[in-house]
Short mmCIF file of C-alpha atoms in Angstrom, two decimals:
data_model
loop_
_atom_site.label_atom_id
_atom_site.label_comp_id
_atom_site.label_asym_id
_atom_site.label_seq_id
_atom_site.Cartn_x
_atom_site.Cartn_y
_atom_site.Cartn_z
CA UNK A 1439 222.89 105.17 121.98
CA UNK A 1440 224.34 103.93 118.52
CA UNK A 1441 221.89 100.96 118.93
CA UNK A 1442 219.03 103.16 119.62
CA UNK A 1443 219.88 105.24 116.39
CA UNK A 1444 220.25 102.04 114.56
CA UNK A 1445 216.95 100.64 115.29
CA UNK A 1446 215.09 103.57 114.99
CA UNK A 1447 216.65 103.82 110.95
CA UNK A 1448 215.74 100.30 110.50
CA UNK A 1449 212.03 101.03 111.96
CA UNK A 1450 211.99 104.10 109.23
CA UNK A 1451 213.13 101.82 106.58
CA UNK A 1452 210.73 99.29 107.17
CA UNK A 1453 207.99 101.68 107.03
CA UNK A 1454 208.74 103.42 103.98
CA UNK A 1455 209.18 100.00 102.38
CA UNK A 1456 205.57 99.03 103.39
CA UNK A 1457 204.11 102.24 101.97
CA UNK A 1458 206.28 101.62 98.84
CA UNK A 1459 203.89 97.89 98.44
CA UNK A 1460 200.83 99.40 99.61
CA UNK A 1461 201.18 101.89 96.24
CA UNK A 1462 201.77 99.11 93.96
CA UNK A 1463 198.48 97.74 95.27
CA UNK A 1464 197.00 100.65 93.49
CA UNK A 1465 198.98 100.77 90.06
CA UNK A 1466 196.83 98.03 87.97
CA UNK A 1467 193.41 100.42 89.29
CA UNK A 1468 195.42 102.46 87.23
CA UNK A 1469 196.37 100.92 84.62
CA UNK A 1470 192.89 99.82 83.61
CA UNK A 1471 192.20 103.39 83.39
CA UNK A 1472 195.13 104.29 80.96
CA UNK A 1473 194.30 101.72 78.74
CA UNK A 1474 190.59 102.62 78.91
CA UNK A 1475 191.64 106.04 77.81
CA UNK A 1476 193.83 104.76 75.34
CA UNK A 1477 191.15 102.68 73.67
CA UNK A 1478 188.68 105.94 73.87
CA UNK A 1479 191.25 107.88 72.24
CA UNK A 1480 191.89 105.09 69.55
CA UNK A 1481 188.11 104.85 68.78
CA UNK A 1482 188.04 108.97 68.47
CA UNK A 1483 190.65 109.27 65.97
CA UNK A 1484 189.34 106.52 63.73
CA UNK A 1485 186.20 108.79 63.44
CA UNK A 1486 188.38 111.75 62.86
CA UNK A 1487 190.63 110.37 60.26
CA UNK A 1488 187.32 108.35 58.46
CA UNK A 1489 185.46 111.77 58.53
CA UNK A 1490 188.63 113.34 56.81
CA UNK A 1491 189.39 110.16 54.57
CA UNK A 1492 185.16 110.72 53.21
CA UNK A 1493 186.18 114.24 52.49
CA UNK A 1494 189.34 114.25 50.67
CA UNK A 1495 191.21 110.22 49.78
CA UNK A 1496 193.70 109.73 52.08
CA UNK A 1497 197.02 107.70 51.47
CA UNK A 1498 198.22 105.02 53.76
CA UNK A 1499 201.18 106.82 54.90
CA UNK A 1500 198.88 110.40 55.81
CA UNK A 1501 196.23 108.11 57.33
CA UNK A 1502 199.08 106.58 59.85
CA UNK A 1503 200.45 109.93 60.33
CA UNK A 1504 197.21 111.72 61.10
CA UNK A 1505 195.78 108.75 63.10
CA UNK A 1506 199.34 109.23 65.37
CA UNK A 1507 197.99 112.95 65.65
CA UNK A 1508 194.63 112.35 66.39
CA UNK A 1509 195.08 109.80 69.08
CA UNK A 1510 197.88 112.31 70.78
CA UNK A 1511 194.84 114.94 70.53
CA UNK A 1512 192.35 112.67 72.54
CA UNK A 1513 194.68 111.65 75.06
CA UNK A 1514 195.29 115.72 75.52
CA UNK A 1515 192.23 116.30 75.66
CA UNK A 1516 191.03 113.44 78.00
CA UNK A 1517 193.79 114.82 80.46
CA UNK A 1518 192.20 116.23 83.59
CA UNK A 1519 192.24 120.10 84.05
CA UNK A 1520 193.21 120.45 80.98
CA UNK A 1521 192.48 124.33 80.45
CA UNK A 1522 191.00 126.83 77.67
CA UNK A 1523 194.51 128.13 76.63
CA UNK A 1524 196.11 124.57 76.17
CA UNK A 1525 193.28 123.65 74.38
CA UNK A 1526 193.48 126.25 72.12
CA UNK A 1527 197.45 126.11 70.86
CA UNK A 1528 196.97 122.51 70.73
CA UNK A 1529 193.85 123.22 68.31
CA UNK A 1530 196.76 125.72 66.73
CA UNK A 1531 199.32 122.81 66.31
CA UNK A 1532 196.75 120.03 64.88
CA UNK A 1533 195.86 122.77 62.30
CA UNK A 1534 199.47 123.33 61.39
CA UNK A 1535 200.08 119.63 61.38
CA UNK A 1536 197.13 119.07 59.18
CA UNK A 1537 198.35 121.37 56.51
CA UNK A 1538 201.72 120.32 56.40
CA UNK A 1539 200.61 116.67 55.78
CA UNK A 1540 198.11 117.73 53.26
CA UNK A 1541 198.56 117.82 49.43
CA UNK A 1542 197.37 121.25 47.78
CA UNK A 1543 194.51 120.07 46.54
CA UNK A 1544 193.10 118.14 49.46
CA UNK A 1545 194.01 121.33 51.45
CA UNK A 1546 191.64 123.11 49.31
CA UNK A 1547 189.19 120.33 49.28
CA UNK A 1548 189.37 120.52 53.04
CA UNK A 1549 188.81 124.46 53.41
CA UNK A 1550 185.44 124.63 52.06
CA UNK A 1551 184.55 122.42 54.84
CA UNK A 1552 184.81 124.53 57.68
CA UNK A 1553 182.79 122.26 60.23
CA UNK A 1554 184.66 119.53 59.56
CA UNK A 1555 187.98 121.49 60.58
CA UNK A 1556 186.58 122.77 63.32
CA UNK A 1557 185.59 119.01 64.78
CA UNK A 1558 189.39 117.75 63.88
CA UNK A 1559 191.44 120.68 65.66
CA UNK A 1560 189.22 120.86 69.30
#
């Protein structure tokens, strides 16, 4: 009986180890797609951050802070099911960000543009 109980674990193990392979089989599939996504996002926030750097001169260390933001938006937003309500604190939060990062006078620069806010936050 103990050998019975033995083989039968050893039968389990073995096929949970060849599920465990047949998943990895799957992963680069995967992978492509991440990075795919991570260029798209990449390419997205360039735009953003070159439509806001027209607008009002951006420094080096706003334009690497705002491209981190922007490229964090994408990916958000390239996430599947992502819904209305998500969308619209994380429009909330870029907005917040924005204007913290901001000097006064770009800020003001940036307000009579109200399109152009509108295509950075959604």
């Amino acid at each position: 009986m103990k050998k019975i109980i033995t083989l039968f674990a050893i039968v389990l193990a073995m096929g949970y180890t060849a599920n465990a392979q047949q998943k990895k089989a799957v992963a680069p599939v995967a992978a492509t797609q991440n990075q795919q996504n991570n260029d798209d996002a990449t390419t997205k926030a360039a735009a953003d951050i070159a439509a806001l750097d027209e607008l009002v001169q951006l420094t080096p260390a706003q334009k690497a802070e705002l491209t981190r933001l922007f490229v964090q938006k994408h990916k958000y937003l390239a996430t599947p099911n992502f819904s209305q309500d998500r969308k619209d604190i994380l429009a909330d939060q870029i907005d917040m960000k924005i204007k913290s990062t901001l000097t006064p006078e770009q800020l003001t620069k940036l307000e009579k543009n109200p399109k152009l806010i509108t295509k950075l936050t959604h």
